[in-house]
Amino acid sequence: MTEFTLSRRGFLTSACCLAAAPIFTPVTFAAMPGDKRFVTIVLRGAMDGLDLVQPYGDAGFAALRPTLSLTPDKGLIDLDGHFGLNPAAADLMPLWKAKELAFVHAVSTPYRDQRSHFDGQDMLESGGEHVAEEKTGWLNRALAVIPRSDARKAIDVNTSTELILTGPNNVDVWASDSNLGPAKDEMQFLMRLYAGDPAFAKAMDEAMRANSASMMAEPSGQRGEKITDVAALAGNMLKGDYRIASFSITGWDTHVGQLAQFKRPVQDLAQAITTLKATMGADLWSKTVVLAMTEFGRTVRENGSGGTDHGTGGCAVLAGGAIDGGRILGRWPGLADGALLDDRDLMPTADVRELAAAMLYRQFDVSAEDLTGKIFPGLSFDEGSQFLRA
Amino acid sequence: MSLSFPTMAAIRFGYGLRPGVAPPQTKDDLIGQVTLVANGVPGFPVGGIEARHTAILDLQDRLKQIRQADGDDLTRRQQRRLLQRRAQVLFQMDANARLMQAVLSPDGFNERLATFWTNHFSTSAAKSLPMRLIVPLYEAEAIRPYMGAKFATLLRSATEHPSMLIYLDQAQSLGPDSKGGMQRNKGLNENLGRELLELHTLGAGSGYTQADVRSAAMVLTGLTVDQQAMETAFRPQISEPGAHEVLGVSYGGAKRTRKDYLAMLDDLAVNPKTAAHISRKLAVHFISDQPPQEMIEAMSEAWKKTDGDLTAVYRAMLDHPAAWRDEGAKARQPFDFIVTGLRALNSGSGAGDVAAFMQAYQQDDADNDEMMAMPKKDAAPAADGQAMMQAPPSPEDEARIKRRKAFQMARALGQGALRRMGQPTWLPPSPAGFEESFSAWITASQLSERLSWARRASAQFAGDVDPRDFLKATLADAARDETIRVVSQAPNRVSGLTLVLASPEFNRR
């Protein structure tokens, strides 16, 4: 075992430092059976899928979102003639072209009507059919049924285990040394929190004007650099014994001034994915699936303050060398009159749990029976799932 | 509208609400804490009081050996540095134990009083190396047992303790005309005499004169620390002979004894100015920066009636209607904020998750030495994939790194945060102790620090708690409608908890 560790270290050293002479022949990974990797990224705060992947080809989209919608002649990056990518995610385009990136529109958890972040995230991470039905995370329950998973570890890149990996199966938690500052969306809440208390409002105001590093969203790029720490840590661990990793990206709750606010978390997401790829290297990346998902989507119409409110149907992101990407997946419900849920939200046409199930099925041979019985109770899933073609 | 009694009692007179622990229901519950706990043993000094006395002697011996050793300076410096590090580790463990004591204790009022009195009779561990070991002992053996006693008893106990004598240079004070003073050609040090009148008893501007200060210092001569036994001693040969007049009362005579300064302390303890000064200070600490005059008078009256029985004085404070209205007029000081935050987050069984986690700080010395010697931060991996990648760590490395991370996080959430927020345990800026006013603690930089702490602590201990439930359990009826709204809309669980801990009502009391 020790020897194995040493040889792996030797391999890593040689693989990542071109100047170093290889000490061992790097066969360890490639030759190992069952070395697929799976990364989940929880996008907390309800990511606006319609802003990330904009249906500019839909008649009426521009009217529903007069200030938030873009077109290819206004900087939107065309993906397939109907959908376009938000320019803040431009760094992801090489992956799209290499078919290592896909977007799944109009997915949601079974959660409906209440639109609470906490309940929505609990559902997303616990994988249940109803609020508070499951107390453990679906990814943790998956560990128990992944064949030979005792040899495969999972990590949570955080300061403490997040719900998605919480449960009876052993998980390691690693904290990146970076202390992600408050996302812009949290700042809005703080302002409201102090609005009625002059002493605190004044202190907060001074702190913001002093641009104190611990409070303000740092200058552009800095927070992105930190998400790269998190992603690099995950990527490095996945080069070792770990097969599964999870971390979160916050900042998606864009009720106000979304045009400016949305950029930062999108850049974080793009950098997290590109950093994972760069850290893991081409060979390992080819065996990897990254799934980024959010608790629910946002309203189709923009609100009066240049933002959007809590919705239902959202968008998930798939990345990795193991997918057949370069496509928009899922069934697009359209934005026509009558097509919206409650006349406000994108209509969900698939369960995001089915997408997660498909990835577990494909990466780790988890049986359909386990997927619908133990991991995602109440889910319908079989080999015919559209997402197995991703 | 005033808050319910239990909420007010927990927030204003304790360290806030802890989920699963019933707050005080009556004034008797609060007063009962003080009388019941007087004989309790606090969680510090680590190892217990007896062992600490031994450790202090041992440290003195070693320092003496180093001083007297032949040998080159470098070796001696290294030896001294090792002693410093050990003392520092012990001190930090004590400080963490004090924090955890406040977090876990069901007797919040008693803990708050311990903080008040330790600050009233401030001594600082920064004074000298042995003081790192002595100051925690001082709080445990000289302050805590007497907080419900007569003020004279507490005053005597605090004034006579080596911690006070070292901190305020009493060991350097000799009667100029005493035998010992003349032999060594040394004289009076007024430090303790001055602070005794100005801070500990009568209060600044209460009418005593410089002559009173000097006389008080003269009466105190002879009171010193035995450097061998590290105990309080009275040495007649350095005591200024004759009688000395303080506030018109004469102390001493041809033959000087301990009784002289004890008589002075007893008189000062029941002086009406002392009663007013300390009653006001208690009211300012607990109730408001501008407490109502009639509350102070009621407390002073109780002082006078009972010859300074502190329990009666607390009772008078609690019996005044102003104790139960206008909540939130005070700012929580950093120690209060952190303890209350950790209490609120401390769910789980037994002593709770927070306690289990903060144990990471109480490592044995070897581990701590190793920790302290370690660089603070790993070089951050570069993101472009071109730079050095770390190989995955071995299991031993993993265990060590995990331990170190837990240690660092416990430090960051405890003593590290207190230092950054300007209230490091047992390290007051002056004999006057820490700042008291609202405006001193609610500032831009303070708020930044608190937010950052709230975020870290929430991420560490969020567990599966719903922020809406956390808000109810933590602030009960003290939660404002706007806070309830904002917290229920927070973008994620950690944000939700952060907002509770950062809310104005969580930072007021």
CSV table of N, CA and C in Angstrom, one decimal, chain A residues 5 8-9 12-13 16-18 44-46 116-119 121-122 125 135 153 159-160 163 171-182 185-186 189-190 192-194 196-197 199-200 203-204 206-207 212 214-215 228-229 232-233 236-237 239-242 250 253 275 278-279 295 310, chain B residues 377-378 380-395 397-398 401-402 405 408-409 438 442-445 447-449 451-452 455-456 458-464 466-468 480 482-483 485-496 498-500 502-505 507-508:
chain,number,residue,atom,x,y,z
A,5,THR,N,1.3,4.2,-2.8
A,5,THR,CA,1.2,5.6,-2.6
A,5,THR,C,2.4,6.3,-3.2
A,8,ARG,N,2.4,6.4,-6.8
A,8,ARG,CA,1.5,7.4,-7.3
A,8,ARG,C,2.0,8.8,-7.2
A,9,ARG,N,2.7,9.0,-6.0
A,9,ARG,CA,3.3,10.3,-5.8
A,9,ARG,C,4.3,10.6,-6.9
A,12,LEU,N,2.6,11.5,-10.0
A,12,LEU,CA,2.0,12.8,-10.0
A,12,LEU,C,3.0,13.9,-10.2
A,13,THR,N,4.1,13.7,-9.4
A,13,THR,CA,5.2,14.7,-9.5
A,13,THR,C,5.7,14.8,-10.9
A,16,CYS,N,2.9,16.4,-13.4
A,16,CYS,CA,2.6,17.8,-13.3
A,16,CYS,C,3.8,18.7,-13.4
A,17,CYS,N,4.9,18.2,-13.2
A,17,CYS,CA,6.1,19.1,-13.3
A,17,CYS,C,6.9,18.5,-14.5
A,18,LEU,N,6.8,19.2,-15.6
A,18,LEU,CA,7.4,18.7,-16.8
A,18,LEU,C,8.9,18.6,-16.7
A,44,ARG,N,-26.2,27.3,-4.9
A,44,ARG,CA,-27.1,27.7,-3.9
A,44,ARG,C,-27.7,29.1,-4.1
A,45,GLY,N,-29.0,29.2,-4.0
A,45,GLY,CA,-29.6,30.5,-4.2
A,45,GLY,C,-30.5,30.6,-5.4
A,46,ALA,N,-30.7,29.5,-6.1
A,46,ALA,CA,-31.5,29.4,-7.3
A,46,ALA,C,-30.9,30.2,-8.5
A,116,SER,N,-39.0,28.1,-1.0
A,116,SER,CA,-38.1,28.4,0.0
A,116,SER,C,-36.7,27.8,-0.3
A,117,HIS,N,-35.7,28.7,-0.2
A,117,HIS,CA,-34.3,28.2,-0.5
A,117,HIS,C,-34.0,27.0,0.4
A,118,PHE,N,-34.3,27.1,1.7
A,118,PHE,CA,-33.9,26.0,2.6
A,118,PHE,C,-34.5,24.7,2.2
A,119,ASP,N,-35.8,24.7,2.0
A,119,ASP,CA,-36.5,23.5,1.7
A,119,ASP,C,-36.1,23.0,0.3
A,121,GLN,N,-33.2,23.5,-1.2
A,121,GLN,CA,-31.9,22.9,-1.2
A,121,GLN,C,-31.9,21.5,-0.5
A,122,ASP,N,-32.7,21.4,0.6
A,122,ASP,CA,-32.9,20.2,1.3
A,122,ASP,C,-33.3,19.1,0.3
A,125,GLU,N,-30.6,18.1,-2.2
A,125,GLU,CA,-29.5,17.4,-1.7
A,125,GLU,C,-29.9,16.0,-1.1
A,135,LYS,N,-33.4,12.3,5.5
A,135,LYS,CA,-32.6,13.1,6.4
A,135,LYS,C,-31.1,13.0,5.9
A,153,LYS,N,-13.4,6.8,-2.1
A,153,LYS,CA,-13.8,7.7,-1.0
A,153,LYS,C,-14.5,8.9,-1.7
A,159,THR,N,-16.2,23.6,4.9
A,159,THR,CA,-15.7,23.5,6.2
A,159,THR,C,-16.5,22.4,7.0
A,160,SER,N,-17.6,22.0,6.5
A,160,SER,CA,-18.3,20.9,7.2
A,160,SER,C,-19.1,20.2,6.1
A,163,LEU,N,-25.3,18.7,3.2
A,163,LEU,CA,-26.3,17.7,3.3
A,163,LEU,C,-26.1,16.6,2.2
A,171,VAL,N,-17.3,9.9,4.8
A,171,VAL,CA,-16.9,11.0,3.8
A,171,VAL,C,-15.9,11.8,4.5
A,172,ASP,N,-14.9,12.3,3.7
A,172,ASP,CA,-13.9,13.2,4.2
A,172,ASP,C,-14.2,14.6,3.9
A,173,VAL,N,-14.0,15.5,4.8
A,173,VAL,CA,-14.3,16.9,4.5
A,173,VAL,C,-12.9,17.6,4.5
A,174,TRP,N,-12.7,18.3,3.4
A,174,TRP,CA,-11.5,19.1,3.3
A,174,TRP,C,-11.9,20.6,3.1
A,175,ALA,N,-11.3,21.4,3.8
A,175,ALA,CA,-11.6,22.8,3.6
A,175,ALA,C,-10.5,23.5,2.8
A,176,SER,N,-10.9,24.1,1.8
A,176,SER,CA,-9.9,24.9,1.1
A,176,SER,C,-9.6,26.1,2.0
A,177,ASP,N,-8.3,26.6,1.9
A,177,ASP,CA,-8.0,27.6,2.8
A,177,ASP,C,-8.6,28.9,2.5
A,178,SER,N,-9.2,29.0,1.4
A,178,SER,CA,-9.9,30.3,1.0
A,178,SER,C,-11.2,30.4,1.8
A,179,ASN,N,-11.4,31.6,2.2
A,179,ASN,CA,-12.6,31.9,3.0
A,179,ASN,C,-13.5,32.7,2.0
A,180,LEU,N,-14.3,32.1,1.3
A,180,LEU,CA,-15.1,32.8,0.3
A,180,LEU,C,-15.9,33.9,1.0
A,181,GLY,N,-15.7,35.1,0.5
A,181,GLY,CA,-16.4,36.2,1.0
A,181,GLY,C,-17.9,36.2,0.7
A,182,PRO,N,-18.6,37.2,1.2
A,182,PRO,CA,-20.0,37.1,1.0
A,182,PRO,C,-20.3,37.3,-0.5
A,185,ASP,N,-25.4,38.6,-3.4
A,185,ASP,CA,-26.8,38.5,-3.0
A,185,ASP,C,-26.9,38.5,-1.5
A,186,GLU,N,-25.9,38.1,-0.7
A,186,GLU,CA,-25.9,38.2,0.7
A,186,GLU,C,-25.9,39.6,1.2
A,189,PHE,N,-29.2,41.3,1.5
A,189,PHE,CA,-29.9,40.9,2.8
A,189,PHE,C,-29.3,41.6,4.0
A,190,LEU,N,-28.0,41.8,4.0
A,190,LEU,CA,-27.4,42.5,5.1
A,190,LEU,C,-28.0,44.0,5.2
A,192,ARG,N,-30.8,45.0,4.2
A,192,ARG,CA,-32.1,45.0,4.7
A,192,ARG,C,-32.2,44.7,6.2
A,193,LEU,N,-31.3,43.9,6.6
A,193,LEU,CA,-31.2,43.5,8.0
A,193,LEU,C,-30.9,44.7,8.9
A,194,TYR,N,-30.1,45.6,8.4
A,194,TYR,CA,-29.7,46.8,9.2
A,194,TYR,C,-30.5,48.0,8.9
A,196,GLY,N,-33.4,49.0,9.6
A,196,GLY,CA,-34.2,49.6,10.6
A,196,GLY,C,-33.4,49.9,11.9
A,197,ASP,N,-32.1,49.8,11.9
A,197,ASP,CA,-31.3,50.0,13.1
A,197,ASP,C,-30.2,51.0,12.7
A,199,ALA,N,-27.7,52.6,14.1
A,199,ALA,CA,-26.4,52.4,14.5
A,199,ALA,C,-25.7,51.3,13.7
A,200,PHE,N,-26.4,50.3,13.4
A,200,PHE,CA,-25.8,49.2,12.6
A,200,PHE,C,-25.8,49.6,11.1
A,203,ALA,N,-22.7,51.7,10.7
A,203,ALA,CA,-21.4,50.9,10.7
A,203,ALA,C,-21.3,50.1,9.4
A,204,MET,N,-22.4,49.5,9.0
A,204,MET,CA,-22.3,48.8,7.7
A,204,MET,C,-22.0,49.6,6.6
A,206,GLU,N,-20.3,52.4,6.6
A,206,GLU,CA,-18.8,52.8,6.7
A,206,GLU,C,-18.0,51.6,6.2
A,207,ALA,N,-18.4,50.4,6.7
A,207,ALA,CA,-17.6,49.2,6.3
A,207,ALA,C,-17.6,49.0,4.8
A,212,SER,N,-13.9,47.1,3.1
A,212,SER,CA,-13.2,46.2,4.0
A,212,SER,C,-13.3,44.8,3.4
A,214,SER,N,-13.1,41.8,4.3
A,214,SER,CA,-13.9,40.7,4.8
A,214,SER,C,-15.4,40.8,4.5
A,215,MET,N,-15.8,42.0,4.1
A,215,MET,CA,-17.2,42.2,3.9
A,215,MET,C,-17.7,42.4,2.5
A,228,THR,N,-11.2,28.8,-7.5
A,228,THR,CA,-10.3,28.0,-8.1
A,228,THR,C,-9.5,27.2,-7.1
A,229,ASP,N,-9.3,27.8,-5.9
A,229,ASP,CA,-8.6,27.0,-4.8
A,229,ASP,C,-9.5,25.8,-4.5
A,232,ALA,N,-9.4,23.3,-7.4
A,232,ALA,CA,-8.1,22.7,-7.5
A,232,ALA,C,-7.9,21.6,-6.4
A,233,LEU,N,-8.4,22.0,-5.2
A,233,LEU,CA,-8.3,21.0,-4.1
A,233,LEU,C,-9.1,19.7,-4.5
A,236,ASN,N,-7.3,17.8,-7.2
A,236,ASN,CA,-6.2,17.1,-6.7
A,236,ASN,C,-6.5,15.8,-5.9
A,237,MET,N,-7.6,16.0,-5.1
A,237,MET,CA,-8.0,14.8,-4.3
A,237,MET,C,-8.5,13.7,-5.2
A,239,LYS,N,-7.5,12.9,-8.0
A,239,LYS,CA,-6.3,12.2,-8.6
A,239,LYS,C,-5.9,11.1,-7.7
A,240,GLY,N,-6.3,11.1,-6.4
A,240,GLY,CA,-5.8,10.1,-5.5
A,240,GLY,C,-6.9,9.0,-5.4
A,241,ASP,N,-7.2,8.7,-4.1
A,241,ASP,CA,-8.2,7.6,-3.9
A,241,ASP,C,-9.6,8.1,-4.0
A,242,TYR,N,-9.8,9.3,-4.1
A,242,TYR,CA,-11.2,9.8,-4.1
A,242,TYR,C,-11.9,9.7,-5.5
A,250,THR,N,-22.1,29.9,-4.3
A,250,THR,CA,-23.2,30.7,-3.8
A,250,THR,C,-23.3,32.0,-4.7
A,253,ASP,N,-28.8,34.3,-5.8
A,253,ASP,CA,-30.2,34.8,-5.5
A,253,ASP,C,-30.3,36.3,-6.0
A,275,THR,N,-11.0,24.8,-14.0
A,275,THR,CA,-9.9,24.5,-13.0
A,275,THR,C,-9.9,23.0,-12.7
A,278,ALA,N,-8.3,21.4,-15.7
A,278,ALA,CA,-6.8,21.7,-15.7
A,278,ALA,C,-6.1,20.9,-14.6
A,279,THR,N,-6.7,20.8,-13.5
A,279,THR,CA,-6.1,20.1,-12.4
A,279,THR,C,-6.0,18.6,-12.6
A,295,GLU,N,-31.4,24.6,-6.6
A,295,GLU,CA,-32.7,24.1,-6.0
A,295,GLU,C,-33.9,24.4,-6.8
A,310,HIS,N,-38.1,33.9,-7.1
A,310,HIS,CA,-38.0,32.4,-7.1
A,310,HIS,C,-39.0,31.8,-8.0
B,377,LYS,N,0.1,28.8,6.8
B,377,LYS,CA,-0.7,28.5,5.7
B,377,LYS,C,0.1,27.7,4.6
B,378,ASP,N,-0.6,26.8,4.0
B,378,ASP,CA,0.1,26.2,2.9
B,378,ASP,C,0.1,27.2,1.7
B,380,ALA,N,-0.9,28.4,-1.6
B,380,ALA,CA,-2.1,28.0,-2.3
B,380,ALA,C,-1.7,27.5,-3.7
B,381,PRO,N,-2.4,26.4,-4.1
B,381,PRO,CA,-2.1,25.8,-5.3
B,381,PRO,C,-2.5,26.8,-6.5
B,382,ALA,N,-1.6,26.9,-7.4
B,382,ALA,CA,-2.0,27.8,-8.5
B,382,ALA,C,-3.1,27.2,-9.4
B,383,ALA,N,-3.8,28.0,-10.0
B,383,ALA,CA,-5.0,27.5,-10.6
B,383,ALA,C,-4.9,27.1,-12.1
B,384,ASP,N,-3.7,27.5,-12.6
B,384,ASP,CA,-3.6,27.3,-14.1
B,384,ASP,C,-3.2,25.9,-14.5
B,385,GLY,N,-3.0,25.0,-13.5
B,385,GLY,CA,-2.6,23.7,-13.8
B,385,GLY,C,-1.2,23.5,-14.1
B,386,GLN,N,-0.5,24.6,-14.2
B,386,GLN,CA,1.0,24.5,-14.6
B,386,GLN,C,1.8,24.4,-13.4
B,387,ALA,N,1.3,24.8,-12.2
B,387,ALA,CA,2.2,24.8,-11.1
B,387,ALA,C,2.3,23.5,-10.4
B,388,MET,N,3.0,23.5,-9.4
B,388,MET,CA,3.2,22.3,-8.6
B,388,MET,C,1.9,21.7,-8.1
B,389,MET,N,1.6,20.5,-8.3
B,389,MET,CA,0.4,19.9,-7.8
B,389,MET,C,0.8,19.1,-6.6
B,390,GLN,N,0.0,19.1,-5.5
B,390,GLN,CA,0.4,18.3,-4.4
B,390,GLN,C,-0.1,16.8,-4.6
B,391,ALA,N,0.7,15.9,-4.2
B,391,ALA,CA,0.3,14.5,-4.3
B,391,ALA,C,-0.7,14.3,-3.2
B,392,PRO,N,-1.6,13.4,-3.4
B,392,PRO,CA,-2.6,13.1,-2.3
B,392,PRO,C,-1.8,12.7,-1.0
B,393,PRO,N,-2.3,13.2,0.1
B,393,PRO,CA,-1.5,12.9,1.3
B,393,PRO,C,-1.7,11.4,1.8
B,394,SER,N,-0.7,10.9,2.5
B,394,SER,CA,-0.8,9.6,3.1
B,394,SER,C,-1.8,9.7,4.3
B,395,PRO,N,-2.3,8.5,4.7
B,395,PRO,CA,-3.2,8.5,5.8
B,395,PRO,C,-2.7,9.2,7.1
B,397,ASP,N,-0.5,11.6,7.1
B,397,ASP,CA,-0.5,13.1,6.8
B,397,ASP,C,-1.9,13.6,7.0
B,398,GLU,N,-2.9,12.8,6.4
B,398,GLU,CA,-4.3,13.2,6.5
B,398,GLU,C,-4.7,13.5,7.9
B,401,ILE,N,-3.0,16.6,9.2
B,401,ILE,CA,-3.5,17.8,8.6
B,401,ILE,C,-4.9,18.1,9.1
B,402,LYS,N,-5.7,17.0,9.3
B,402,LYS,CA,-7.1,17.2,9.8
B,402,LYS,C,-7.0,17.8,11.2
B,405,LYS,N,-6.0,21.3,11.1
B,405,LYS,CA,-7.1,22.2,10.6
B,405,LYS,C,-8.1,22.4,11.6
B,408,GLN,N,-6.7,24.8,14.1
B,408,GLN,CA,-6.7,26.2,13.6
B,408,GLN,C,-8.1,26.8,13.5
B,409,MET,N,-9.1,26.0,13.1
B,409,MET,CA,-10.4,26.5,13.1
B,409,MET,C,-11.0,26.8,14.5
B,438,PHE,N,-21.5,51.3,24.0
B,438,PHE,CA,-22.0,50.8,22.8
B,438,PHE,C,-21.2,51.2,21.6
B,442,ILE,N,-19.7,48.8,18.4
B,442,ILE,CA,-20.4,48.7,17.1
B,442,ILE,C,-19.8,49.7,16.1
B,443,THR,N,-18.8,49.2,15.4
B,443,THR,CA,-18.1,50.0,14.4
B,443,THR,C,-18.0,49.3,13.1
B,444,ALA,N,-17.5,50.0,12.1
B,444,ALA,CA,-17.4,49.3,10.8
B,444,ALA,C,-16.5,48.1,10.8
B,445,SER,N,-15.3,48.2,11.4
B,445,SER,CA,-14.4,47.1,11.4
B,445,SER,C,-14.9,46.0,12.3
B,447,LEU,N,-18.0,45.3,12.9
B,447,LEU,CA,-19.1,44.6,12.2
B,447,LEU,C,-18.5,43.6,11.1
B,448,SER,N,-17.5,44.1,10.4
B,448,SER,CA,-16.8,43.2,9.4
B,448,SER,C,-16.3,41.9,10.1
B,449,GLU,N,-15.7,42.1,11.2
B,449,GLU,CA,-15.1,40.9,11.9
B,449,GLU,C,-16.3,40.0,12.3
B,451,LEU,N,-19.2,39.7,11.0
B,451,LEU,CA,-19.8,39.0,9.9
B,451,LEU,C,-19.0,37.9,9.4
B,452,SER,N,-17.7,38.1,9.4
B,452,SER,CA,-16.8,37.1,9.0
B,452,SER,C,-16.8,35.9,10.0
B,455,ARG,N,-20.1,34.0,9.5
B,455,ARG,CA,-20.1,33.1,8.3
B,455,ARG,C,-19.3,31.8,8.5
B,456,ARG,N,-18.1,32.0,9.2
B,456,ARG,CA,-17.3,30.8,9.4
B,456,ARG,C,-18.0,29.9,10.4
B,458,SER,N,-21.1,29.6,11.1
B,458,SER,CA,-22.3,29.0,10.5
B,458,SER,C,-21.9,27.9,9.5
B,459,ALA,N,-20.9,28.1,8.8
B,459,ALA,CA,-20.4,27.0,7.8
B,459,ALA,C,-20.0,25.8,8.6
B,460,GLN,N,-19.3,26.1,9.7
B,460,GLN,CA,-18.8,25.0,10.5
B,460,GLN,C,-19.9,24.2,11.2
B,461,PHE,N,-20.9,24.8,11.7
B,461,PHE,CA,-21.8,24.1,12.6
B,461,PHE,C,-23.2,24.1,12.1
B,462,ALA,N,-23.4,24.5,10.8
B,462,ALA,CA,-24.8,24.5,10.3
B,462,ALA,C,-25.6,23.3,10.5
B,463,GLY,N,-24.9,22.1,10.3
B,463,GLY,CA,-25.6,20.9,10.4
B,463,GLY,C,-26.9,20.9,9.5
B,464,ASP,N,-28.0,20.4,10.0
B,464,ASP,CA,-29.2,20.4,9.2
B,464,ASP,C,-30.2,21.4,9.8
B,466,ASP,N,-32.6,24.4,10.3
B,466,ASP,CA,-33.2,25.4,9.4
B,466,ASP,C,-33.1,26.8,10.0
B,467,PRO,N,-32.6,27.7,9.2
B,467,PRO,CA,-32.3,29.1,9.8
B,467,PRO,C,-33.6,29.7,10.5
B,468,ARG,N,-34.8,29.3,10.0
B,468,ARG,CA,-36.0,29.9,10.6
B,468,ARG,C,-36.1,29.3,12.0
B,480,ARG,N,-36.9,40.6,15.5
B,480,ARG,CA,-37.7,41.6,14.8
B,480,ARG,C,-38.4,41.0,13.6
B,482,GLU,N,-38.6,42.2,10.6
B,482,GLU,CA,-37.8,42.3,9.4
B,482,GLU,C,-36.7,41.2,9.4
B,483,THR,N,-36.1,40.9,10.6
B,483,THR,CA,-35.1,39.9,10.6
B,483,THR,C,-35.7,38.5,10.3
B,485,ARG,N,-38.2,38.0,8.3
B,485,ARG,CA,-38.5,38.0,6.9
B,485,ARG,C,-37.2,37.8,6.1
B,486,VAL,N,-36.1,38.5,6.5
B,486,VAL,CA,-34.9,38.5,5.8
B,486,VAL,C,-34.3,37.1,5.9
B,487,VAL,N,-34.3,36.5,7.1
B,487,VAL,CA,-33.7,35.2,7.3
B,487,VAL,C,-34.5,34.1,6.6
B,488,SER,N,-35.8,34.3,6.5
B,488,SER,CA,-36.6,33.2,5.8
B,488,SER,C,-36.3,33.3,4.3
B,489,GLN,N,-35.8,34.4,3.8
B,489,GLN,CA,-35.6,34.5,2.4
B,489,GLN,C,-34.1,34.3,2.0
B,490,ALA,N,-33.3,34.0,3.0
B,490,ALA,CA,-31.8,33.9,2.7
B,490,ALA,C,-31.5,32.9,1.6
B,491,PRO,N,-30.5,33.1,0.8
B,491,PRO,CA,-30.3,32.3,-0.4
B,491,PRO,C,-29.8,30.9,0.0
B,492,ASN,N,-29.3,30.6,1.2
B,492,ASN,CA,-28.9,29.3,1.5
B,492,ASN,C,-28.8,29.2,3.0
B,493,ARG,N,-28.7,28.0,3.5
B,493,ARG,CA,-28.7,27.7,4.9
B,493,ARG,C,-27.6,28.5,5.7
B,494,VAL,N,-26.4,28.4,5.2
B,494,VAL,CA,-25.3,29.1,5.8
B,494,VAL,C,-25.5,30.6,5.9
B,495,SER,N,-26.0,31.2,4.8
B,495,SER,CA,-26.4,32.6,4.8
B,495,SER,C,-27.4,32.9,5.8
B,496,GLY,N,-28.4,32.0,5.9
B,496,GLY,CA,-29.5,32.2,6.8
B,496,GLY,C,-29.0,32.3,8.3
B,498,THR,N,-25.9,32.9,9.2
B,498,THR,CA,-25.0,34.1,9.2
B,498,THR,C,-25.9,35.4,9.5
B,499,LEU,N,-27.0,35.5,8.8
B,499,LEU,CA,-27.8,36.7,9.0
B,499,LEU,C,-28.4,36.7,10.4
B,500,VAL,N,-28.7,35.6,11.0
B,500,VAL,CA,-29.2,35.6,12.4
B,500,VAL,C,-28.1,36.1,13.3
B,502,ALA,N,-25.6,37.9,12.6
B,502,ALA,CA,-25.2,39.3,12.3
B,502,ALA,C,-26.3,40.3,12.6
B,503,SER,N,-27.5,39.8,12.9
B,503,SER,CA,-28.6,40.7,13.1
B,503,SER,C,-28.4,41.7,14.2
B,504,PRO,N,-29.0,42.9,14.2
B,504,PRO,CA,-28.8,43.8,15.2
B,504,PRO,C,-29.2,43.2,16.6
B,505,GLU,N,-30.3,42.5,16.6
B,505,GLU,CA,-30.8,42.0,17.9
B,505,GLU,C,-29.9,40.9,18.5
B,507,ASN,N,-26.7,41.2,18.2
B,507,ASN,CA,-25.5,41.9,18.6
B,507,ASN,C,-25.8,43.0,19.7
B,508,ARG,N,-27.1,43.0,20.1
B,508,ARG,CA,-27.5,43.9,21.2
B,508,ARG,C,-27.9,43.0,22.4
